[in-house]
């Protein structure tokens, strides 16, 4: 029996996490004769007693199609907890772990990058439905979320058309508009608002009116939760809509509600009856698409190979159709935003 690897999933859950866990366990046990320990509830599991369990072939059997994560998750920041880093280092040693595979988004991977600098042997796997991790063409979970959102936009379309209404669909996307752009274009949305681009609400309303005058008397507007809108009451200053002012351990506020604000502004300015839907966590739940199962599987296998080669402080990533390794520090240094080329394609279909 060789090394013992710990695996954890942190931050918001996402379809495809179980595919990664399954791949890590099978590659470790079958190919390298390693043991795998599941660290429960993200970084919390490495700071608290009793939050680990052995992952054997039985435990990971029949999970590839399941959403969520069998080892649970949390938004825990060890750098904000008393003796958090010290406790992680001690617990890793006590468990006899040669390395940790951390599966997560910007926050979990940011912690991984800092722990690597503290001497912890770590490999990262990028996960988020938002698809905003730098250095990888795609994160798993994104494709599933886009397909769920596209399906919702399709459904909203037929009801918008029947009632001659404007329908606003709010999708997830804290810093970036990847889900909004891809689901919006694929679903035939008439306008898409994203955090990366300011859009003048008056211009959107004018375009909606022109669209309705030329006989297309319904519209579908897609908005990412992190987009900002300028409204008259706020003297045209841009507002960011949050559910409340509470922050999580990484300083993020809970977003959600811009769709409602936008719908009421559009109705006020155009006179067209307008409704909104907020897709929320529906986009994160349920069974992953084939693409996400495959990407999660490829990432999991590649992460174990990095551990085997002793290449720590790296994150597996998809470049073109190849899985490569990049420095965790680089991957967590910036956010992957919508590029102008993709946005210009989306703009062709506005109005
Ligand atoms: O980071 C992914 C994400 O889905 C964001 O788009 C969203 O703002 C956030 O997670 C919601 O997180 P929670 O489930 O903690 O409310």
Coordinates of N, CA, C and O in Angstrom, one line a residue, residues 6-162:
X6 N -5.9 12.7 0.6 CA -7.1 13.2 1.1 C -7.8 14.0 0.0 O -7.1 14.7 -0.8
X7 N -9.1 13.9 -0.1 CA -9.9 14.7 -1.1 C -11.0 15.5 -0.4 O -11.6 14.9 0.5
X8 N -11.1 16.7 -0.8 CA -12.2 17.5 -0.2 C -12.9 18.4 -1.3 O -12.3 18.7 -2.3
X9 N -14.2 18.7 -1.1 CA -14.9 19.5 -2.0 C -15.4 20.8 -1.2 O -16.0 20.6 -0.1
X10 N -15.1 22.0 -1.7 CA -15.4 23.2 -1.0 C -16.2 24.2 -1.8 O -16.3 24.1 -3.0
X11 N -16.9 25.1 -1.1 CA -17.7 26.1 -1.8 C -19.0 25.6 -2.2 O -19.5 24.5 -1.7
X12 N -19.7 26.3 -3.1 CA -21.0 25.8 -3.6 C -20.9 24.5 -4.3 O -19.9 24.2 -5.0
X13 N -21.9 23.6 -4.1 CA -21.8 22.3 -4.8 C -22.0 22.5 -6.3 O -22.3 23.6 -6.8
X14 N -21.8 21.5 -7.1 CA -21.9 21.6 -8.5 C -22.0 20.2 -9.2 O -21.3 19.3 -8.7
X15 N -22.7 20.1 -10.2 CA -22.8 18.8 -10.9 C -21.5 18.3 -11.4 O -20.8 19.1 -12.1
X16 N -21.1 17.1 -11.1 CA -19.8 16.6 -11.6 C -18.8 16.3 -10.5 O -17.8 15.7 -10.7
X17 N -19.1 16.8 -9.3 CA -18.2 16.6 -8.2 C -18.0 15.1 -7.9 O -16.9 14.7 -7.6
X18 N -19.1 14.4 -8.0 CA -19.0 12.9 -7.7 C -18.2 12.2 -8.7 O -17.6 11.2 -8.4
X19 N -18.3 12.7 -10.0 CA -17.4 12.1 -11.0 C -15.9 12.3 -10.7 O -15.1 11.4 -10.9
X20 N -15.6 13.4 -10.1 CA -14.2 13.7 -9.8 C -13.8 12.7 -8.6 O -12.7 12.1 -8.7
X21 N -14.7 12.6 -7.6 CA -14.4 11.8 -6.4 C -14.2 10.3 -6.9 O -13.2 9.7 -6.5
X22 N -15.1 9.9 -7.7 CA -15.0 8.5 -8.2 C -13.7 8.3 -9.0 O -13.1 7.2 -8.8
X23 N -13.3 9.2 -9.8 CA -12.1 9.1 -10.7 C -10.9 9.1 -9.8 O -10.0 8.3 -10.0
X24 N -10.9 10.0 -8.8 CA -9.7 10.0 -7.9 C -9.6 8.7 -7.1 O -8.5 8.1 -7.0
X25 N -10.7 8.2 -6.6 CA -10.6 6.9 -5.9 C -10.2 5.7 -6.7 O -9.3 5.0 -6.4
X26 N -10.8 5.6 -7.9 CA -10.4 4.5 -8.8 C -9.0 4.6 -9.3 O -8.3 3.6 -9.3
X27 N -8.6 5.7 -9.7 CA -7.2 5.8 -10.2 C -6.2 5.5 -9.1 O -5.2 4.8 -9.2
X28 N -6.5 6.1 -7.9 CA -5.6 5.9 -6.7 C -5.5 4.4 -6.3 O -4.4 3.9 -6.2
X29 N -6.7 3.8 -6.2 CA -6.7 2.4 -5.7 C -6.2 1.4 -6.7 O -5.4 0.6 -6.5
X30 N -6.9 1.5 -7.9 CA -6.6 0.5 -8.9 C -5.3 0.6 -9.6 O -4.6 -0.3 -9.8
X31 N -4.9 1.9 -9.9 CA -3.6 2.0 -10.7 C -2.4 2.2 -9.8 O -1.3 1.6 -10.0
X32 N -2.5 2.9 -8.7 CA -1.3 3.2 -7.8 C -1.3 2.5 -6.5 O -0.4 2.7 -5.7
X33 N -2.4 1.8 -6.2 CA -2.5 1.1 -4.9 C -2.3 2.1 -3.7 O -1.7 1.9 -2.7
X34 N -2.9 3.3 -3.9 CA -3.0 4.3 -2.8 C -4.3 4.1 -2.0 O -5.2 3.5 -2.5
X35 N -4.4 4.8 -0.9 CA -5.6 4.8 -0.1 C -6.2 6.2 -0.3 O -5.4 7.2 -0.5
X36 N -7.5 6.4 -0.2 CA -8.1 7.7 -0.3 C -9.0 8.0 1.0 O -9.8 7.1 1.4
X37 N -8.8 9.2 1.5 CA -9.6 9.6 2.6 C -10.5 10.7 2.2 O -10.0 11.7 1.6
X38 N -11.8 10.6 2.4 CA -12.7 11.7 2.1 C -12.7 12.7 3.3 O -13.0 12.3 4.4
X39 N -12.4 13.9 3.0 CA -12.4 15.0 4.1 C -13.8 15.6 3.9 O -14.1 16.2 2.9
X40 N -14.6 15.5 5.0 CA -16.0 16.0 4.9 C -16.2 17.5 5.1 O -15.4 18.1 5.9
X41 N -17.1 18.1 4.3 CA -17.4 19.5 4.5 C -16.3 20.4 4.2 O -16.1 21.4 4.9
X42 N -15.6 20.2 3.2 CA -14.5 21.1 2.7 C -13.4 21.3 3.8 O -13.1 20.3 4.5
X43 N -12.9 22.5 3.9 CA -11.7 22.7 4.8 C -12.1 22.5 6.2 O -11.3 22.2 7.1
X44 N -13.5 22.6 6.5 CA -13.9 22.3 7.9 C -13.5 20.9 8.4 O -13.1 20.7 9.5
X45 N -13.6 20.0 7.5 CA -13.3 18.6 7.8 C -11.8 18.4 8.2 O -11.5 17.4 8.8
X46 N -10.9 19.3 7.8 CA -9.5 19.2 8.2 C -9.2 19.9 9.5 O -8.1 19.9 10.0
X47 N -10.2 20.7 9.9 CA -10.0 21.5 11.2 C -10.7 20.8 12.3 O -10.4 21.1 13.5
X48 N -11.7 20.0 12.1 CA -12.5 19.5 13.2 C -12.4 18.0 13.3 O -12.3 17.3 12.2
X49 N -12.4 17.5 14.4 CA -12.2 16.0 14.7 C -13.4 15.2 14.1 O -14.5 15.6 14.2
X50 N -13.1 14.1 13.6 CA -14.1 13.1 13.2 C -14.8 13.4 11.8 O -15.7 12.7 11.5
X51 N -14.3 14.4 11.1 CA -14.9 14.7 9.8 C -14.2 14.1 8.6 O -14.0 14.8 7.6
X52 N -13.8 12.8 8.7 CA -13.2 12.2 7.6 C -13.7 10.7 7.5 O -14.2 10.2 8.5
X53 N -13.7 10.2 6.3 CA -14.0 8.8 6.2 C -13.2 8.1 5.0 O -12.9 8.8 4.0
X54 N -12.9 6.8 5.1 CA -12.2 6.2 4.1 C -13.1 6.0 2.8 O -14.2 5.7 3.0
X55 N -12.5 6.3 1.7 CA -13.3 6.1 0.4 C -12.7 4.9 -0.3 O -11.6 4.9 -0.8
X56 N -13.5 3.8 -0.3 CA -13.1 2.6 -1.0 C -13.9 2.5 -2.3 O -14.8 3.3 -2.6
X57 N -13.7 1.4 -3.0 CA -14.4 1.2 -4.3 C -15.9 1.1 -4.1 O -16.7 1.6 -5.0
X58 N -16.3 0.5 -3.0 CA -17.8 0.4 -2.8 C -18.4 1.7 -2.6 O -19.5 2.0 -3.1
X59 N -17.7 2.6 -1.8 CA -18.3 3.9 -1.5 C -18.6 4.8 -2.8 O -19.4 5.6 -2.8
X60 N -17.7 4.6 -3.8 CA -17.9 5.4 -5.0 C -18.6 4.7 -6.1 O -18.7 5.3 -7.2
X61 N -19.1 3.6 -5.8 CA -19.9 2.9 -6.9 C -21.3 3.5 -7.1 O -21.9 3.8 -6.1
X62 N -21.6 3.7 -8.3 CA -23.0 4.2 -8.6 C -23.2 5.7 -8.3 O -24.3 6.1 -8.0
X63 N -22.1 6.5 -8.4 CA -22.3 7.9 -8.0 C -22.1 8.9 -9.2 O -22.4 10.0 -9.1
X64 N -21.7 8.3 -10.3 CA -21.3 9.3 -11.4 C -22.5 10.1 -11.9 O -22.3 11.3 -12.3
X65 N -23.7 9.6 -11.8 CA -24.8 10.3 -12.3 C -25.4 11.2 -11.3 O -26.4 12.0 -11.6
X66 N -24.9 11.2 -10.0 CA -25.6 11.9 -9.0 C -25.0 13.3 -8.8 O -23.8 13.6 -8.9
X67 N -25.9 14.3 -8.6 CA -25.5 15.7 -8.4 C -25.0 15.8 -7.0 O -24.9 14.9 -6.2
X68 N -24.5 17.0 -6.6 CA -24.0 17.3 -5.3 C -22.7 16.6 -5.1 O -21.9 16.3 -6.0
X69 N -22.3 16.4 -3.8 CA -21.0 15.7 -3.5 C -21.2 14.8 -2.3 O -21.8 15.2 -1.3
X70 N -20.8 13.6 -2.5 CA -21.0 12.6 -1.4 C -20.1 12.9 -0.1 O -20.4 12.4 0.9
X71 N -19.1 13.8 -0.3 CA -18.3 14.1 0.9 C -18.7 15.5 1.4 O -18.0 16.1 2.3
X72 N -19.8 16.0 1.0 CA -20.4 17.3 1.5 C -19.4 18.5 1.3 O -18.3 18.3 0.9
X73 N -20.0 19.7 1.5 CA -19.2 20.9 1.2 C -19.5 22.0 2.2 O -20.6 21.9 2.9
X74 N -18.7 23.0 2.3 CA -19.0 24.2 3.1 C -18.2 25.3 2.6 O -17.2 25.1 1.9
X75 N -18.6 26.5 3.0 CA -17.8 27.7 2.6 C -16.9 28.1 3.9 O -17.2 29.0 4.6
X76 N -15.9 27.3 4.1 CA -15.0 27.5 5.3 C -13.7 28.1 4.9 O -13.1 27.6 3.9
X77 N -13.3 29.1 5.6 CA -12.0 29.8 5.2 C -11.0 29.6 6.4 O -11.1 30.3 7.4
X78 N -10.1 28.6 6.3 CA -9.2 28.3 7.5 C -8.4 29.6 7.9 O -7.9 29.7 9.0
X79 N -8.2 30.5 6.9 CA -7.3 31.7 7.2 C -8.1 32.7 8.0 O -7.6 33.6 8.5
X80 N -9.4 32.4 8.2 CA -10.3 33.3 9.0 C -10.6 32.6 10.4 O -11.3 33.2 11.2
X81 N -10.2 31.4 10.6 CA -10.5 30.6 11.8 C -9.3 30.7 12.7 O -8.2 30.7 12.3
X82 N -9.6 30.6 14.0 CA -8.5 30.6 15.0 C -7.6 29.4 14.8 O -8.1 28.3 14.8
X83 N -6.3 29.6 14.6 CA -5.4 28.5 14.4 C -5.8 27.6 13.2 O -5.4 26.4 13.2
X84 N -6.5 28.1 12.3 CA -7.1 27.3 11.2 C -6.0 26.6 10.4 O -6.0 25.4 10.2
X85 N -4.9 27.3 10.0 CA -3.9 26.7 9.2 C -3.1 25.7 10.0 O -2.8 24.6 9.5
X86 N -2.8 26.0 11.3 CA -2.1 25.1 12.1 C -2.9 23.8 12.3 O -2.3 22.7 12.2
X87 N -4.2 24.0 12.5 CA -5.0 22.8 12.7 C -5.0 21.9 11.5 O -5.0 20.7 11.5
X88 N -5.0 22.5 10.3 CA -5.0 21.8 9.0 C -3.7 21.0 8.9 O -3.7 19.8 8.6
X89 N -2.6 21.7 9.2 CA -1.3 21.0 9.0 C -1.2 19.8 10.0 O -0.8 18.7 9.7
X90 N -1.7 20.0 11.3 CA -1.6 19.0 12.3 C -2.5 17.8 11.9 O -2.1 16.6 12.0
X91 N -3.7 18.1 11.4 CA -4.7 17.1 11.1 C -4.2 16.2 9.9 O -4.3 15.0 9.9
X92 N -3.6 16.9 9.0 CA -3.1 16.2 7.8 C -2.0 15.2 8.2 O -2.0 14.1 7.8
X93 N -1.2 15.7 9.1 CA -0.1 14.8 9.6 C -0.7 13.6 10.4 O -0.3 12.5 10.2
X94 N -1.6 13.9 11.3 CA -2.2 12.9 12.1 C -2.9 11.8 11.3 O -2.9 10.6 11.6
X95 N -3.5 12.3 10.2 CA -4.2 11.3 9.3 C -3.2 10.5 8.4 O -3.6 9.6 7.7
X96 N -2.0 11.0 8.4 CA -1.0 10.3 7.5 C -1.2 10.6 6.0 O -0.8 9.8 5.2
X97 N -1.7 11.8 5.7 CA -2.0 12.1 4.3 C -0.7 12.6 3.6 O 0.0 13.6 4.1
X98 N -0.4 12.0 2.5 CA 0.8 12.5 1.7 C 0.4 13.7 0.9 O 1.3 14.5 0.5
X99 N -0.9 13.9 0.6 CA -1.3 15.0 -0.3 C -2.8 15.2 -0.1 O -3.5 14.3 0.3
X100 N -3.2 16.4 -0.5 CA -4.6 16.8 -0.5 C -5.0 17.2 -1.9 O -4.3 18.0 -2.5
X101 N -6.1 16.6 -2.4 CA -6.7 17.1 -3.6 C -7.9 18.0 -3.2 O -8.9 17.5 -2.6
X102 N -7.8 19.3 -3.5 CA -8.9 20.2 -3.2 C -9.7 20.6 -4.4 O -9.2 21.1 -5.4
X103 N -11.0 20.2 -4.4 CA -11.9 20.5 -5.5 C -12.7 21.7 -5.2 O -13.5 21.6 -4.2
X104 N -12.6 22.8 -5.9 CA -13.4 23.9 -5.6 C -13.2 25.1 -6.5 O -12.5 25.0 -7.6
X105 N -13.9 26.2 -6.2 CA -13.8 27.4 -7.0 C -12.7 28.4 -6.5 O -11.8 28.0 -5.8
X106 N -13.0 29.6 -6.8 CA -11.9 30.6 -6.5 C -11.5 30.6 -5.0 O -10.4 30.8 -4.7
X107 N -12.5 30.4 -4.1 CA -12.2 30.5 -2.7 C -11.4 29.3 -2.2 O -10.4 29.4 -1.6
X108 N -11.9 28.1 -2.5 CA -11.3 26.9 -2.1 C -9.9 26.8 -2.7 O -8.9 26.4 -2.0
X109 N -9.8 27.1 -4.0 CA -8.5 27.1 -4.6 C -7.5 28.2 -4.1 O -6.3 28.0 -4.1
X110 N -8.1 29.3 -3.7 CA -7.3 30.4 -3.2 C -6.7 29.9 -1.8 O -5.5 30.1 -1.6
X111 N -7.5 29.2 -1.0 CA -7.0 28.6 0.2 C -5.9 27.6 -0.1 O -4.8 27.6 0.5
X112 N -6.1 26.8 -1.1 CA -5.1 25.7 -1.5 C -3.8 26.4 -1.9 O -2.7 25.9 -1.5
X113 N -3.9 27.5 -2.7 CA -2.7 28.1 -3.1 C -1.9 28.7 -1.9 O -0.6 28.5 -1.9
X114 N -2.6 29.2 -0.9 CA -1.9 29.8 0.2 C -1.4 28.6 1.1 O -0.3 28.7 1.7
X115 N -2.1 27.5 1.2 CA -1.6 26.4 2.1 C -0.4 25.8 1.4 O 0.5 25.3 2.1
X116 N -0.3 25.8 0.1 CA 0.9 25.2 -0.6 C 2.1 26.1 -0.2 O 3.2 25.5 0.1
X117 N 1.9 27.4 -0.1 CA 3.0 28.2 0.3 C 3.4 28.0 1.8 O 4.5 28.3 2.2
X118 N 2.5 27.4 2.5 CA 2.8 27.1 3.9 C 3.4 25.7 4.0 O 3.6 25.1 5.1
X119 N 3.6 25.1 2.9 CA 4.3 23.8 2.8 C 3.4 22.6 2.7 O 3.8 21.4 2.8
X120 N 2.1 22.8 2.5 CA 1.2 21.7 2.4 C 1.2 21.1 1.0 O 1.1 21.9 0.0
X121 N 1.3 19.8 0.8 CA 1.3 19.2 -0.5 C -0.1 19.2 -1.0 O -1.0 18.4 -0.5
X122 N -0.4 20.0 -2.0 CA -1.8 20.2 -2.5 C -1.9 20.2 -4.0 O -1.0 20.7 -4.7
X123 N -3.0 19.6 -4.5 CA -3.3 19.7 -6.0 C -4.7 20.2 -6.1 O -5.6 19.8 -5.3
X124 N -5.0 21.2 -7.0 CA -6.3 21.7 -7.1 C -7.1 21.2 -8.3 O -6.5 20.8 -9.3
X125 N -8.4 21.1 -8.2 CA -9.3 20.8 -9.3 C -10.3 21.9 -9.4 O -11.1 22.1 -8.4
X126 N -10.4 22.5 -10.6 CA -11.4 23.7 -10.7 C -12.8 23.3 -10.9 O -13.1 22.5 -11.8
X127 N -13.7 23.8 -10.0 CA -15.1 23.5 -10.0 C -15.9 24.8 -9.9 O -15.6 25.6 -9.1
X128 N -16.8 25.0 -10.8 CA -17.9 26.0 -10.5 C -18.8 26.1 -11.7 O -18.4 26.0 -12.8
X129 N -20.1 26.3 -11.4 CA -21.0 26.4 -12.5 C -20.8 27.8 -13.2 O -21.2 28.0 -14.3
X130 N -20.1 28.7 -12.5 CA -19.9 30.0 -13.0 C -18.8 30.1 -14.2 O -18.8 31.0 -14.9
X131 N -18.0 29.0 -14.2 CA -17.0 28.9 -15.3 C -16.0 30.1 -15.3 O -15.4 30.4 -16.3
X132 N -15.7 30.6 -14.1 CA -14.9 31.8 -14.1 C -13.5 31.6 -13.5 O -12.8 32.6 -13.2
X133 N -13.0 30.4 -13.5 CA -11.6 30.1 -13.0 C -10.6 30.4 -14.1 O -10.8 29.8 -15.2
X134 N -9.7 31.2 -13.8 CA -8.6 31.5 -14.8 C -7.8 30.3 -15.1 O -7.5 29.5 -14.3
X135 N -7.4 30.2 -16.4 CA -6.4 29.2 -16.8 C -7.0 27.9 -17.3 O -6.3 27.0 -17.7
X136 N -8.4 27.7 -17.2 CA -9.0 26.5 -17.7 C -10.1 27.0 -18.7 O -10.8 27.9 -18.4
X137 N -10.2 26.3 -19.8 CA -11.3 26.7 -20.8 C -12.6 26.5 -20.2 O -13.5 27.3 -20.4
X138 N -12.8 25.4 -19.4 CA -14.1 25.1 -18.8 C -13.9 24.5 -17.4 O -12.9 23.9 -17.2
X139 N -14.8 24.8 -16.5 CA -14.9 24.1 -15.3 C -16.1 23.1 -15.4 O -17.0 23.4 -16.1
X140 N -16.0 22.0 -14.7 CA -17.2 21.1 -14.8 C -18.3 21.7 -13.9 O -18.1 22.5 -13.0
X141 N -19.5 21.4 -14.3 CA -20.7 22.0 -13.7 C -21.3 23.0 -14.5 O -22.6 23.2 -14.5
X142 N -20.5 23.7 -15.3 CA -21.0 24.8 -16.1 C -21.9 24.3 -17.2 O -23.0 24.9 -17.4
X143 N -21.5 23.3 -17.9 CA -22.3 22.8 -19.0 C -23.7 22.4 -18.5 O -24.7 22.7 -19.1
X144 N -23.8 21.7 -17.3 CA -25.1 21.3 -16.8 C -25.9 22.5 -16.5 O -27.1 22.6 -16.9
X145 N -25.3 23.5 -15.8 CA -26.0 24.8 -15.5 C -26.5 25.5 -16.7 O -27.7 25.9 -16.8
X146 N -25.7 25.5 -17.8 CA -26.1 26.2 -19.0 C -27.3 25.5 -19.6 O -28.3 26.1 -20.1
X147 N -27.3 24.2 -19.6 CA -28.4 23.4 -20.2 C -29.7 23.6 -19.4 O -30.8 23.6 -20.0
X148 N -29.5 23.6 -18.1 CA -30.7 23.8 -17.2 C -31.3 25.2 -17.5 O -32.5 25.4 -17.7
X149 N -30.4 26.2 -17.6 CA -30.9 27.6 -17.8 C -31.5 27.7 -19.2 O -32.5 28.4 -19.4
X150 N -30.8 27.1 -20.2 CA -31.4 27.1 -21.6 C -32.8 26.5 -21.6 O -33.7 27.1 -22.3
X151 N -32.9 25.4 -21.0 CA -34.3 24.8 -20.9 C -35.3 25.7 -20.3 O -36.4 25.8 -20.8
X152 N -34.9 26.4 -19.2 CA -35.8 27.3 -18.6 C -36.2 28.5 -19.5 O -37.3 28.9 -19.6
X153 N -35.2 29.0 -20.2 CA -35.4 30.1 -21.2 C -36.4 29.6 -22.3 O -37.3 30.4 -22.7
X154 N -36.2 28.4 -22.8 CA -37.1 27.9 -23.8 C -38.5 27.9 -23.3 O -39.5 28.2 -24.0
X155 N -38.7 27.4 -22.0 CA -40.0 27.4 -21.4 C -40.7 28.7 -21.2 O -41.8 29.0 -21.5
X156 N -39.8 29.7 -20.8 CA -40.3 31.0 -20.6 C -40.7 31.7 -21.9 O -41.6 32.5 -21.9
X157 N -40.0 31.3 -22.9 CA -40.3 31.8 -24.3 C -41.7 31.6 -24.7 O -42.4 32.5 -25.2
X158 N -42.2 30.4 -24.5 CA -43.6 30.1 -25.0 C -44.6 30.8 -24.2 O -45.6 31.3 -24.7
X159 N -44.4 31.0 -22.9 CA -45.4 31.7 -22.1 C -45.3 33.2 -22.4 O -46.3 33.9 -22.4
X160 N -44.0 33.7 -22.6 CA -43.9 35.2 -23.0 C -44.7 35.5 -24.2 O -45.4 36.4 -24.3
X161 N -44.5 34.6 -25.2 CA -45.2 34.8 -26.5 C -46.7 34.7 -26.4 O -47.4 35.5 -27.0
X162 N -47.2 33.7 -25.6 CA -48.6 33.6 -25.5 C -49.3 34.8 -24.8 O -50.4 35.2 -25.1

